[in-house]
Coordinates of C-alpha atoms in Angstrom, one line a residue:
M23 CA -40.6 26.6 -27.0
K24 CA -40.9 25.5 -23.4
K25 CA -42.1 28.3 -21.1
I26 CA -41.6 28.5 -17.4
N27 CA -43.7 31.1 -15.5
L28 CA -41.9 32.8 -12.7
F29 CA -45.1 33.5 -10.7
I30 CA -47.8 31.3 -9.4
L31 CA -50.6 33.2 -11.1
S32 CA -50.8 33.1 -14.9
S33 CA -51.1 36.3 -17.0
A34 CA -54.5 35.2 -18.2
L35 CA -55.8 35.2 -14.7
I36 CA -54.2 38.5 -13.9
I37 CA -55.8 40.4 -16.8
A38 CA -59.2 38.8 -16.7
P39 CA -62.0 41.5 -16.4
L40 CA -63.4 41.6 -12.9
T41 CA -66.8 43.1 -11.9
S42 CA -66.8 45.9 -9.4
C43 CA -68.7 44.8 -6.3
K44 CA -68.8 45.4 -2.6
T45 CA -67.0 42.7 -0.6
D46 CA -68.2 41.0 2.5
D47 CA -65.9 43.3 4.4
N48 CA -68.1 46.2 3.4
K49 CA -71.3 44.7 4.8
G50 CA -72.5 46.7 7.7
K51 CA -71.0 50.0 6.6
E52 CA -73.7 52.7 6.7
T53 CA -72.2 55.1 4.1
H54 CA -69.7 55.1 1.2
F55 CA -68.1 58.3 0.0
P56 CA -67.3 58.2 -3.7
V57 CA -63.7 57.7 -4.8
K58 CA -61.9 60.9 -5.5
D59 CA -58.7 59.3 -6.9
F60 CA -56.3 56.4 -6.3
E61 CA -52.6 55.7 -6.7
L62 CA -51.1 52.5 -7.9
I63 CA -48.4 51.6 -5.4
G64 CA -45.5 49.3 -6.5
F65 CA -45.8 50.1 -10.2
D66 CA -42.7 51.8 -11.9
S67 CA -43.6 53.3 -15.3
N68 CA -40.0 53.8 -16.0
K69 CA -39.1 50.1 -15.8
P70 CA -39.7 48.3 -19.0
Y71 CA -41.1 44.8 -19.1
T72 CA -39.7 42.1 -21.4
V73 CA -41.7 40.1 -24.0
G74 CA -43.6 37.4 -22.2
E75 CA -42.9 38.7 -18.7
I76 CA -45.8 38.7 -16.3
I77 CA -47.0 42.1 -14.9
D78 CA -47.3 40.9 -11.3
F79 CA -50.2 42.8 -9.8
T80 CA -50.1 40.6 -6.7
K81 CA -47.2 42.8 -5.5
M82 CA -49.1 46.1 -6.1
S83 CA -51.7 47.9 -4.2
L84 CA -54.1 50.8 -4.5
L85 CA -53.9 53.8 -2.2
I86 CA -57.5 55.2 -2.4
T87 CA -58.6 58.7 -1.5
R88 CA -62.4 59.4 -1.1
N89 CA -64.2 62.6 -1.3
D90 CA -64.1 63.1 2.4
E91 CA -60.3 62.9 2.2
S92 CA -60.2 59.6 4.0
T93 CA -57.7 57.0 2.7
E94 CA -57.5 53.2 2.5
T95 CA -55.2 50.7 0.9
I96 CA -56.4 47.5 -0.9
K97 CA -54.6 45.0 -3.0
A98 CA -54.5 45.7 -6.7
F99 CA -55.4 42.1 -7.4
S100 CA -58.7 41.7 -5.6
N101 CA -62.4 41.3 -6.4
D102 CA -63.1 45.0 -6.1
V103 CA -60.6 45.9 -8.8
T104 CA -60.9 45.5 -12.6
I105 CA -57.7 45.4 -14.7
K106 CA -57.8 45.6 -18.5
G107 CA -55.2 45.6 -21.2
A108 CA -52.1 44.4 -19.3
S109 CA -50.3 42.3 -22.0
T110 CA -46.5 41.8 -22.8
E111 CA -46.9 39.5 -25.8
A112 CA -45.2 42.0 -28.1
P113 CA -42.7 44.9 -27.8
G114 CA -43.9 48.5 -27.8
S115 CA -45.6 51.1 -25.6
F116 CA -49.0 50.3 -24.2
T117 CA -51.6 51.3 -21.6
F118 CA -53.5 49.3 -19.1
E119 CA -56.6 50.4 -17.3
I120 CA -57.6 50.0 -13.6
T121 CA -61.1 50.6 -12.4
F122 CA -62.2 50.8 -8.8
E123 CA -65.8 51.6 -8.0
N124 CA -66.6 54.9 -9.9
K125 CA -63.0 55.7 -10.8
T126 CA -60.8 54.5 -13.7
N127 CA -57.1 55.3 -14.2
N128 CA -54.8 54.5 -17.1
Y129 CA -51.1 53.6 -16.8
R130 CA -48.4 53.7 -19.5
Y131 CA -45.9 50.9 -19.7
S132 CA -43.4 49.6 -22.2
V133 CA -42.3 46.2 -23.4
I134 CA -38.9 45.5 -24.9
Q135 CA -37.5 42.4 -26.7
N136 CA -34.2 41.0 -25.3
Y137 CA -32.1 38.5 -27.2
V138 CA -29.4 35.9 -26.6
T139 CA -26.7 35.7 -29.2
L140 CA -25.2 32.2 -29.6
D141 CA -21.6 32.6 -30.8
F142 CA -20.5 29.2 -32.1
N143 CA -16.9 30.1 -31.3
G144 CA -15.3 28.7 -34.4
G145 CA -17.9 26.1 -35.0
T146 CA -21.1 26.1 -37.0
F147 CA -24.8 25.2 -36.7
E148 CA -26.8 24.8 -39.8
D149 CA -24.0 26.6 -41.7
K150 CA -24.2 29.6 -39.4
K151 CA -21.4 31.0 -37.2
E152 CA -23.9 32.6 -34.7
I153 CA -27.6 33.0 -34.2
K154 CA -29.8 35.5 -32.3
L155 CA -32.6 34.1 -30.3
P156 CA -35.5 36.1 -28.7
L157 CA -36.1 35.8 -25.0
Y158 CA -39.6 35.1 -23.9
N159 CA -40.4 35.7 -20.2
N160 CA -36.6 36.2 -19.8
Q161 CA -35.7 32.7 -20.9
V162 CA -34.9 30.6 -24.0
D163 CA -34.6 26.9 -24.7
L164 CA -31.1 26.0 -25.8
S165 CA -31.5 22.2 -26.0
K166 CA -31.7 21.9 -29.7
Y167 CA -28.6 24.0 -30.5
S168 CA -25.5 21.8 -30.7
P169 CA -22.8 23.3 -33.0
E170 CA -20.0 21.3 -34.5
L171 CA -16.3 22.1 -34.7
T172 CA -14.1 20.9 -37.5
S173 CA -10.3 21.0 -36.7
D174 CA -7.3 20.9 -38.9
D175 CA -5.5 18.6 -36.4
E176 CA -7.7 15.6 -37.4
K177 CA -8.9 15.3 -33.9
S178 CA -12.6 14.8 -33.1
Y179 CA -14.2 17.5 -31.0
K180 CA -17.6 17.4 -29.2
F181 CA -19.8 20.4 -28.2
S182 CA -19.4 20.8 -24.5
G183 CA -22.0 23.4 -23.7
W184 CA -22.5 27.2 -23.4
Y185 CA -20.2 29.6 -21.6
Y186 CA -20.4 33.3 -20.6
D187 CA -16.9 33.9 -22.0
K188 CA -15.1 33.1 -25.2
E189 CA -12.3 31.3 -23.3
N190 CA -14.8 28.9 -21.8
T191 CA -13.8 29.5 -18.2
K192 CA -17.4 30.1 -16.8
R193 CA -20.1 27.7 -17.8
A194 CA -23.6 29.1 -18.3
T195 CA -26.2 28.0 -15.8
Y196 CA -29.8 26.9 -16.5
L197 CA -33.1 27.0 -14.6
I198 CA -34.1 23.5 -15.9
D199 CA -33.7 21.4 -19.0
K200 CA -31.4 23.8 -20.8
N201 CA -33.7 26.8 -20.3
F202 CA -31.4 29.8 -20.0
I203 CA -32.5 32.9 -18.1
S204 CA -31.4 36.4 -18.7
Y205 CA -33.0 39.8 -17.8
K206 CA -31.0 41.6 -20.5
N207 CA -29.3 41.0 -23.8
A208 CA -26.6 38.4 -23.5
T209 CA -24.0 36.5 -25.6
L210 CA -23.1 32.9 -25.0
Y211 CA -20.1 31.2 -26.5
A212 CA -20.0 27.5 -27.6
G213 CA -17.4 25.3 -25.9
Y214 CA -15.8 22.2 -27.4
D215 CA -13.7 19.4 -26.0
L216 CA -12.0 16.4 -27.4
D217 CA -14.4 13.6 -28.0
Y218 CA -13.6 10.7 -25.7
S219 CA -16.9 8.8 -26.3
D220 CA -15.0 6.1 -28.2
E221 CA -12.5 5.6 -25.4
F222 CA -14.4 5.9 -22.2
I223 CA -17.8 5.4 -20.6
Y224 CA -18.3 8.3 -18.2
S225 CA -20.8 10.1 -16.0
I226 CA -21.3 13.8 -15.8
N227 CA -22.6 15.7 -12.7
E228 CA -23.8 19.0 -14.1
R229 CA -24.5 20.5 -10.7
E230 CA -21.0 19.8 -9.4
G231 CA -19.4 20.5 -12.8
T232 CA -17.5 17.2 -12.7
C233 CA -17.0 14.0 -14.6
E234 CA -16.3 10.4 -13.4
L235 CA -14.6 7.9 -15.7
I236 CA -16.7 4.7 -15.3
S237 CA -14.7 2.3 -17.6
P238 CA -13.1 2.0 -21.0
N239 CA -15.5 1.8 -23.8
F240 CA -15.7 -2.0 -24.1
D241 CA -17.4 -1.7 -27.5
N242 CA -13.9 -0.7 -28.7
P243 CA -11.6 -3.4 -27.4
F244 CA -8.7 -1.8 -29.3
N245 CA -8.5 0.6 -26.4
L246 CA -7.4 -2.3 -24.1
V247 CA -5.4 -4.5 -26.3
S248 CA -3.4 -2.1 -28.4
T249 CA -2.9 0.9 -26.1
D250 CA 0.2 0.7 -24.0
T251 CA -0.2 4.2 -22.5
L252 CA -3.5 5.2 -20.8
Y253 CA -4.0 8.9 -20.9
I254 CA -6.5 10.3 -18.3
P255 CA -8.1 13.4 -19.7
K256 CA -8.2 16.7 -17.9
T257 CA -11.8 17.4 -19.0
I258 CA -14.6 15.6 -20.9
E259 CA -17.3 17.7 -22.5
G260 CA -15.8 20.6 -20.6
Y261 CA -16.4 19.0 -17.2
K262 CA -13.4 18.4 -14.9
V263 CA -12.5 14.7 -14.6
T264 CA -12.3 14.3 -10.8
S265 CA -12.5 10.6 -10.3
I266 CA -11.9 7.1 -11.7
A267 CA -14.7 4.8 -10.6
D268 CA -14.3 1.5 -8.6
D269 CA -13.7 -1.5 -10.8
F270 CA -12.7 0.6 -13.8
L271 CA -11.7 -2.4 -15.8
A272 CA -14.8 -4.4 -15.1
K273 CA -17.7 -4.4 -17.5
K274 CA -21.0 -3.9 -15.7
T275 CA -24.0 -5.8 -16.9
I276 CA -27.5 -5.2 -15.5
D277 CA -30.1 -8.0 -15.8
E278 CA -33.2 -6.4 -17.3
T279 CA -35.5 -8.7 -15.4
T280 CA -34.0 -8.8 -11.9
G281 CA -32.0 -5.6 -12.0
D282 CA -28.9 -7.6 -10.6
V283 CA -25.5 -6.2 -11.5
S284 CA -22.7 -8.5 -12.6
F285 CA -19.1 -7.7 -13.4
S286 CA -16.8 -9.2 -16.0
D287 CA -13.1 -8.4 -15.2
Y288 CA -11.2 -7.2 -18.2
A289 CA -7.9 -6.4 -16.4
W290 CA -6.3 -9.5 -17.9
L291 CA -6.9 -8.1 -21.4
A292 CA -5.5 -4.6 -20.7
N293 CA -2.0 -4.0 -22.2
Y294 CA -1.3 -0.7 -20.3
R295 CA 2.4 -0.2 -19.5
K296 CA 2.0 3.4 -18.3
I297 CA -0.8 5.6 -16.9
V298 CA -0.4 9.4 -17.5
F299 CA -2.3 12.3 -16.0
P300 CA -2.0 15.9 -17.3
S301 CA 0.1 18.2 -15.1
D302 CA -3.1 20.2 -14.4
S303 CA -5.3 17.2 -13.8
H304 CA -8.3 17.5 -11.5
V305 CA -8.5 13.8 -10.5
E306 CA -9.0 13.5 -6.7
T307 CA -10.0 9.9 -6.4
I308 CA -8.7 6.6 -7.9
G309 CA -11.3 4.1 -7.0
A310 CA -11.1 0.6 -5.6
R311 CA -9.6 -2.1 -7.8
C312 CA -9.2 0.4 -10.7
F313 CA -6.2 -1.2 -12.2
K314 CA -5.9 -4.4 -10.1
G315 CA -4.3 -7.2 -12.0
V316 CA -2.9 -5.2 -14.9
V317 CA 0.2 -7.3 -15.1
T318 CA 1.8 -5.1 -17.8
L319 CA 1.6 -1.9 -15.8
E320 CA 5.1 -0.6 -15.0
S321 CA 4.7 3.2 -14.4
I322 CA 2.2 5.7 -13.1
E323 CA 2.5 9.5 -12.9
L324 CA 0.0 10.4 -10.2
P325 CA -1.6 13.9 -10.4
N326 CA -1.0 16.7 -7.9
S327 CA -4.7 16.9 -7.3
L328 CA -5.0 13.4 -6.0
L329 CA -6.6 12.9 -2.5
T330 CA -7.4 9.2 -2.2
I331 CA -6.2 5.9 -3.7
G332 CA -8.8 3.2 -3.2
K333 CA -8.6 -0.3 -2.0
E334 CA -6.5 -2.6 -4.3
A335 CA -6.3 0.2 -6.9
F336 CA -2.9 -0.9 -8.2
S337 CA -2.6 -4.4 -6.6
E338 CA -0.9 -7.1 -8.6
T339 CA 0.7 -4.8 -11.0
K340 CA 4.3 -4.6 -12.3
L341 CA 5.4 -1.2 -11.1
N342 CA 9.1 -0.5 -11.4
G343 CA 11.6 2.0 -10.0
T344 CA 10.4 4.8 -7.9
L345 CA 6.8 5.4 -7.0
T346 CA 6.3 9.2 -6.3
L347 CA 3.2 10.1 -4.3
P348 CA 1.9 13.7 -4.7
S349 CA 1.8 16.2 -1.9
S350 CA -2.0 16.4 -2.1
L351 CA -2.5 12.7 -1.3
R352 CA -4.3 12.1 2.1
K353 CA -5.0 8.4 2.1
I354 CA -3.6 5.2 0.6
G355 CA -6.4 2.6 0.7
E356 CA -6.2 -1.0 1.8
S357 CA -3.9 -3.2 -0.3
A358 CA -3.6 -0.3 -2.8
F359 CA -0.1 -1.4 -4.0
S360 CA 0.0 -4.9 -2.6
Y361 CA 1.6 -8.0 -4.2
G362 CA 3.6 -6.1 -6.7
T363 CA 5.2 -8.3 -9.4
G364 CA 7.7 -5.8 -10.8
N365 CA 10.8 -4.2 -9.5
L366 CA 9.5 -1.4 -7.3
L367 CA 12.5 -0.1 -5.4
K368 CA 11.4 3.1 -3.7
V369 CA 8.3 4.9 -2.4
E370 CA 8.7 8.6 -1.8
F371 CA 6.3 11.4 -0.9
N372 CA 6.6 14.8 -2.4
K373 CA 7.5 17.8 -0.2
N374 CA 4.8 19.1 2.1
S375 CA 2.9 15.9 1.9
S376 CA -0.7 15.8 3.2
I377 CA -0.7 12.0 3.8
K378 CA -2.5 11.0 6.9
V379 CA -3.2 7.3 6.5
I380 CA -1.4 4.3 4.9
G381 CA -4.1 1.7 4.8
E382 CA -4.1 -2.0 5.7
Y383 CA -1.7 -4.1 3.7
A384 CA -1.1 -1.1 1.4
F385 CA 2.4 -2.3 0.3
Q386 CA 2.3 -5.9 1.4
N387 CA 4.5 -8.3 -0.5
N388 CA 6.5 -5.9 -2.5
L389 CA 9.6 -8.1 -2.3
S390 CA 11.9 -5.7 -4.2
L391 CA 11.0 -2.6 -2.2
H392 CA 14.1 -1.4 -0.3
E393 CA 13.3 2.3 0.6
V394 CA 10.3 4.1 2.0
Q395 CA 10.3 7.7 3.0
L396 CA 7.6 8.4 5.5
P397 CA 6.8 12.2 5.9
E398 CA 5.9 14.3 8.8
G399 CA 2.1 14.6 9.0
L400 CA 1.5 10.9 8.7
E401 CA -0.8 9.7 11.5
E402 CA -1.6 6.1 10.9
I403 CA 0.2 3.0 9.5
R404 CA -2.5 0.4 9.5
E405 CA -2.4 -3.4 9.9
G406 CA 0.1 -5.2 7.7
A407 CA 0.9 -2.1 5.7
F408 CA 4.5 -3.1 4.9
S409 CA 4.3 -6.8 5.8
N410 CA 6.7 -9.1 3.8
C411 CA 8.6 -6.2 2.4
R412 CA 11.8 -8.0 3.2
D413 CA 14.4 -5.7 1.5
I414 CA 13.6 -2.5 3.4
I415 CA 16.7 -1.8 5.6
N416 CA 15.7 1.4 7.4
L417 CA 12.5 3.1 8.5
N418 CA 12.2 6.6 9.8
L419 CA 8.9 7.2 11.7
P420 CA 7.7 10.8 12.0
S421 CA 6.7 12.6 15.2
S422 CA 3.1 12.8 13.9
L423 CA 2.6 9.0 13.8
S424 CA 0.1 8.0 16.5
I425 CA -1.2 4.6 15.3
I426 CA 0.7 1.5 14.2
G427 CA -1.6 -1.4 13.3
V428 CA -0.8 -5.0 14.2
N429 CA 1.6 -6.7 11.9
A430 CA 2.4 -3.4 10.2
F431 CA 6.1 -4.5 9.8
K432 CA 5.6 -8.3 9.8
L433 CA 8.2 -10.4 8.0
M434 CA 10.4 -7.3 7.4
E435 CA 13.5 -9.3 8.3
G436 CA 15.9 -7.1 6.3
L437 CA 15.3 -4.2 8.7
K438 CA 18.4 -3.0 10.5
N439 CA 17.0 0.0 12.1
I440 CA 13.7 1.7 12.9
N441 CA 14.4 5.3 13.9
V442 CA 11.6 7.3 15.6
N443 CA 11.6 11.0 15.7
K444 CA 12.4 12.0 19.3
D445 CA 9.4 14.3 19.5
N446 CA 6.9 11.4 18.9
P447 CA 4.8 11.0 22.0
F448 CA 3.7 7.5 21.3
F449 CA 6.7 5.5 20.1
T450 CA 10.4 5.3 20.5
S451 CA 13.5 3.5 19.2
L452 CA 15.9 1.6 21.4
D453 CA 19.0 0.3 19.7
G454 CA 17.1 0.4 16.4
D455 CA 14.2 -1.7 17.7
L456 CA 10.6 -0.3 17.9
F457 CA 8.9 0.2 21.3
D458 CA 6.1 2.2 22.7
K459 CA 7.1 5.4 24.3
N460 CA 7.5 3.9 27.8
I461 CA 9.4 0.9 26.5
T462 CA 6.8 -1.5 27.9
K463 CA 5.9 -3.1 24.6
L464 CA 8.3 -4.4 21.9
I465 CA 6.6 -3.8 18.6
K466 CA 9.3 -4.8 16.1
Y467 CA 12.7 -6.4 16.5
C468 CA 15.1 -5.7 13.7
Y469 CA 17.2 -8.6 12.5
G470 CA 19.4 -6.7 10.1
E471 CA 22.3 -6.1 12.5
N472 CA 22.8 -9.9 12.5
E473 CA 23.4 -10.1 16.3
K474 CA 23.5 -13.6 17.8
E475 CA 21.9 -12.7 21.2
Y476 CA 19.3 -10.2 22.2
T477 CA 18.1 -9.2 25.7
L478 CA 14.7 -7.5 26.2
P479 CA 14.8 -4.3 28.3
N480 CA 13.8 -4.9 32.0
S481 CA 10.8 -2.6 31.5
T482 CA 9.2 -4.8 28.8
L483 CA 5.7 -6.1 29.7
Y484 CA 4.4 -7.1 26.3
I485 CA 5.8 -8.6 23.1
D486 CA 3.5 -7.5 20.2
D487 CA 2.1 -9.6 17.5
S488 CA 4.8 -10.8 15.0
A489 CA 7.5 -8.9 16.8
F490 CA 10.1 -11.6 15.9
N491 CA 8.3 -13.2 13.1
V492 CA 10.5 -14.1 10.1
F493 CA 10.1 -15.9 6.8
D494 CA 13.6 -17.1 6.5
S495 CA 14.6 -19.2 9.5
F496 CA 18.3 -18.9 8.6
I497 CA 18.9 -15.8 10.7
S498 CA 21.8 -15.1 13.0
L499 CA 19.9 -14.7 16.3
Q500 CA 20.5 -17.8 18.4
K501 CA 19.4 -16.7 21.8
L502 CA 16.6 -14.4 23.1
N503 CA 16.7 -13.4 26.8
L504 CA 13.2 -12.7 27.9
N505 CA 13.2 -10.4 31.0
E506 CA 11.6 -11.1 34.3
G507 CA 8.6 -8.8 34.3
L508 CA 7.3 -9.8 30.9
I509 CA 3.6 -10.7 31.3
Y510 CA 2.2 -11.2 27.7
I511 CA 3.3 -12.6 24.3
G512 CA 1.2 -11.7 21.2
S513 CA 0.1 -13.7 18.1
D514 CA 2.8 -15.2 15.8
A515 CA 5.5 -13.5 18.0
F516 CA 8.1 -16.3 17.2
N517 CA 6.7 -17.6 13.9
G518 CA 9.6 -18.9 11.8
C519 CA 12.2 -18.5 14.6
T520 CA 14.7 -21.1 15.7
F521 CA 16.5 -19.2 18.6
E522 CA 16.2 -20.6 22.1
F523 CA 14.5 -18.7 25.0
T524 CA 13.2 -19.4 28.5
I525 CA 9.8 -18.3 29.5
P526 CA 10.2 -16.2 32.6
S527 CA 8.4 -16.8 35.9
S528 CA 6.5 -13.5 35.4
L529 CA 4.6 -14.5 32.2
R530 CA 0.9 -14.8 32.8
N531 CA -0.6 -15.1 29.4
F532 CA 0.0 -15.4 25.7
A533 CA -2.1 -15.3 22.5
I534 CA -3.6 -18.7 21.5
N535 CA -1.3 -18.7 18.5
A536 CA 1.7 -17.0 20.1
F537 CA 4.0 -19.9 19.4
N538 CA 2.5 -20.8 16.0
G539 CA 5.3 -21.7 13.6
Y540 CA 8.1 -21.7 16.2
K541 CA 10.9 -23.9 14.8
G542 CA 13.0 -24.5 17.8
T543 CA 13.8 -28.0 19.2
S544 CA 12.3 -27.5 22.7
Y545 CA 10.8 -25.1 25.1
K546 CA 12.2 -23.9 28.4
V547 CA 10.1 -22.5 31.3
D548 CA 11.3 -21.0 34.5
A549 CA 10.4 -23.4 37.3
K550 CA 8.9 -20.6 39.3
N551 CA 6.3 -19.7 36.7
K552 CA 2.8 -20.3 38.3
Y553 CA 1.0 -20.8 35.0
Y554 CA 3.2 -22.8 32.6
S555 CA 5.6 -25.7 32.6
C556 CA 7.9 -27.6 30.2
V557 CA 7.2 -31.3 29.9
D558 CA 9.7 -33.3 27.8
G559 CA 10.5 -30.1 25.9
L560 CA 6.8 -29.3 25.2
L561 CA 5.0 -26.2 26.4
C562 CA 2.2 -27.2 28.9
S563 CA 0.1 -25.8 31.6
K564 CA 1.5 -25.8 35.1
S565 CA -0.4 -29.0 35.9
G566 CA 0.7 -30.6 32.6
R567 CA -2.9 -31.3 31.7
T568 CA -3.0 -28.9 28.7
L569 CA -0.5 -29.1 25.9
Y570 CA -0.1 -25.7 24.3
S571 CA 2.7 -26.1 21.8
V572 CA 5.1 -28.6 20.2
P573 CA 8.2 -26.8 18.7
G574 CA 8.5 -27.2 14.9
N575 CA 11.8 -29.0 15.1
Y576 CA 10.9 -31.3 17.9
D577 CA 12.2 -34.9 17.3
A578 CA 8.8 -36.5 16.7
R579 CA 10.4 -40.0 16.3
F580 CA 10.4 -40.4 20.1
F581 CA 7.2 -38.4 20.7
I582 CA 4.8 -40.0 23.3
L583 CA 2.0 -37.9 24.6
N584 CA 2.3 -37.5 28.3
K585 CA -0.4 -39.5 30.1
N586 CA -1.4 -36.4 32.2
V587 CA -2.5 -34.4 29.1
E588 CA -6.2 -33.9 28.9
T589 CA -6.5 -31.0 26.5
I590 CA -4.5 -30.2 23.3
G591 CA -4.4 -26.5 22.4
E592 CA -5.7 -25.3 19.0
Y593 CA -2.3 -24.5 17.6
A594 CA -0.3 -27.1 19.5
F595 CA 1.1 -28.7 16.3
F596 CA 1.4 -25.6 14.1

């Protein structure tokens, strides 16, 4: 049995006979009156000790009275004091003896034996239903006691540890290595849980009382190939399952020589059609790339405990119908649901949603998605979050939204209307188009109304990245009127567009790829512009020495590079 002493000094040291002698502190004293009596301070004769418990004399002292009635106090555990007979190796009533100089006193004390009863709670250990273990020094080693439970339901159960209650709601705590401590008689109850060792590889954090699913048990490939519903357990070995690790469907291999870790992706082998969590699940985190590439996955029932969905967690899956996100969810990671191959129609958030962040490219390229309900409390929609979701018709942005990343709504050419809550201090909607609050920056133009001509508000200073970007060039807009006062055009602003426009005299600058992918037949520039010009339908610098852009539908049969051109821009022919 492993013993752990609770005090620095061992019992052998404490009870060793010590000779009575005068200390160095006594040198120089002229006289010594004999000891009349002394009292042991800090000792309680009414308090019993337990078997193996150390009688800690380091916390006691002697109050000494000499014949001249003078008093002094010294430590009981010192070179001037001899202690005999202080042992707690067996239960009973005993006496120990303390001698100081010419005086010896005896003290009565008692030792009791406490026990821990292990109730196997329906199981057995060595054909016993319970066992009584003696405590030594208030502790007992429980490491070798693992009862087994046999059930009539043909399910396999595994011993999950010891609990203070029969219902297994409060797990017993240990000092170290399964050494249980109790200062009185106690009863512990065995706990059992379904045995998931054939299904999952998992990691238990005893201190936190949690479990993380690392991967399926790849030694049993039946779990991947023949299981169409993946059930995420509430607990494993009695510990709450709180997370699913990154790369859940990747087998990790560690090189014994170098220690390098390699991954083998098994997502292609998985046949999951549905992922189910119990209604009282504890899962808070679904890690990065957990189910990426599971092309059979059609449905997930996310738990109400979920806080975070990791990067690419459900990317390239076949989700269908409505995706319901729990009210507990705070963050959707980068590309979490991107490149869906199914028929995902709607994304909705439960009432009282806690969502704060929709990550970069979170829903990118879900071509069937036509409705997204964005709740109050949402603060960030990051770069490309809904890019190329072409079937979404309406978006309602909450008052809490403060950040919209670049290209968040790129290629959403089905949009008819973006409505912004009037109380939003950062953004506004004008005729269904998205602007900053002061209407100085156009963030997203909505094509869905099928208008043939659009005029920018006079207050517009900037056109944001991809503001007019489309995938399908067969749109109704034929003419864009850029206002005088406009000073900047962002990246890919007109990519895929065919409508005509005239660059106003006020424009001072544009992104290097602002006109990348523009499919018009020619450019027009106001003659008063000090920075740019149009030469034979091409966009050039004012001097004509730099060629910035050749429109995509320019008739190249008659193209002759102007002799004044000295520099060709990086995206001139894109």
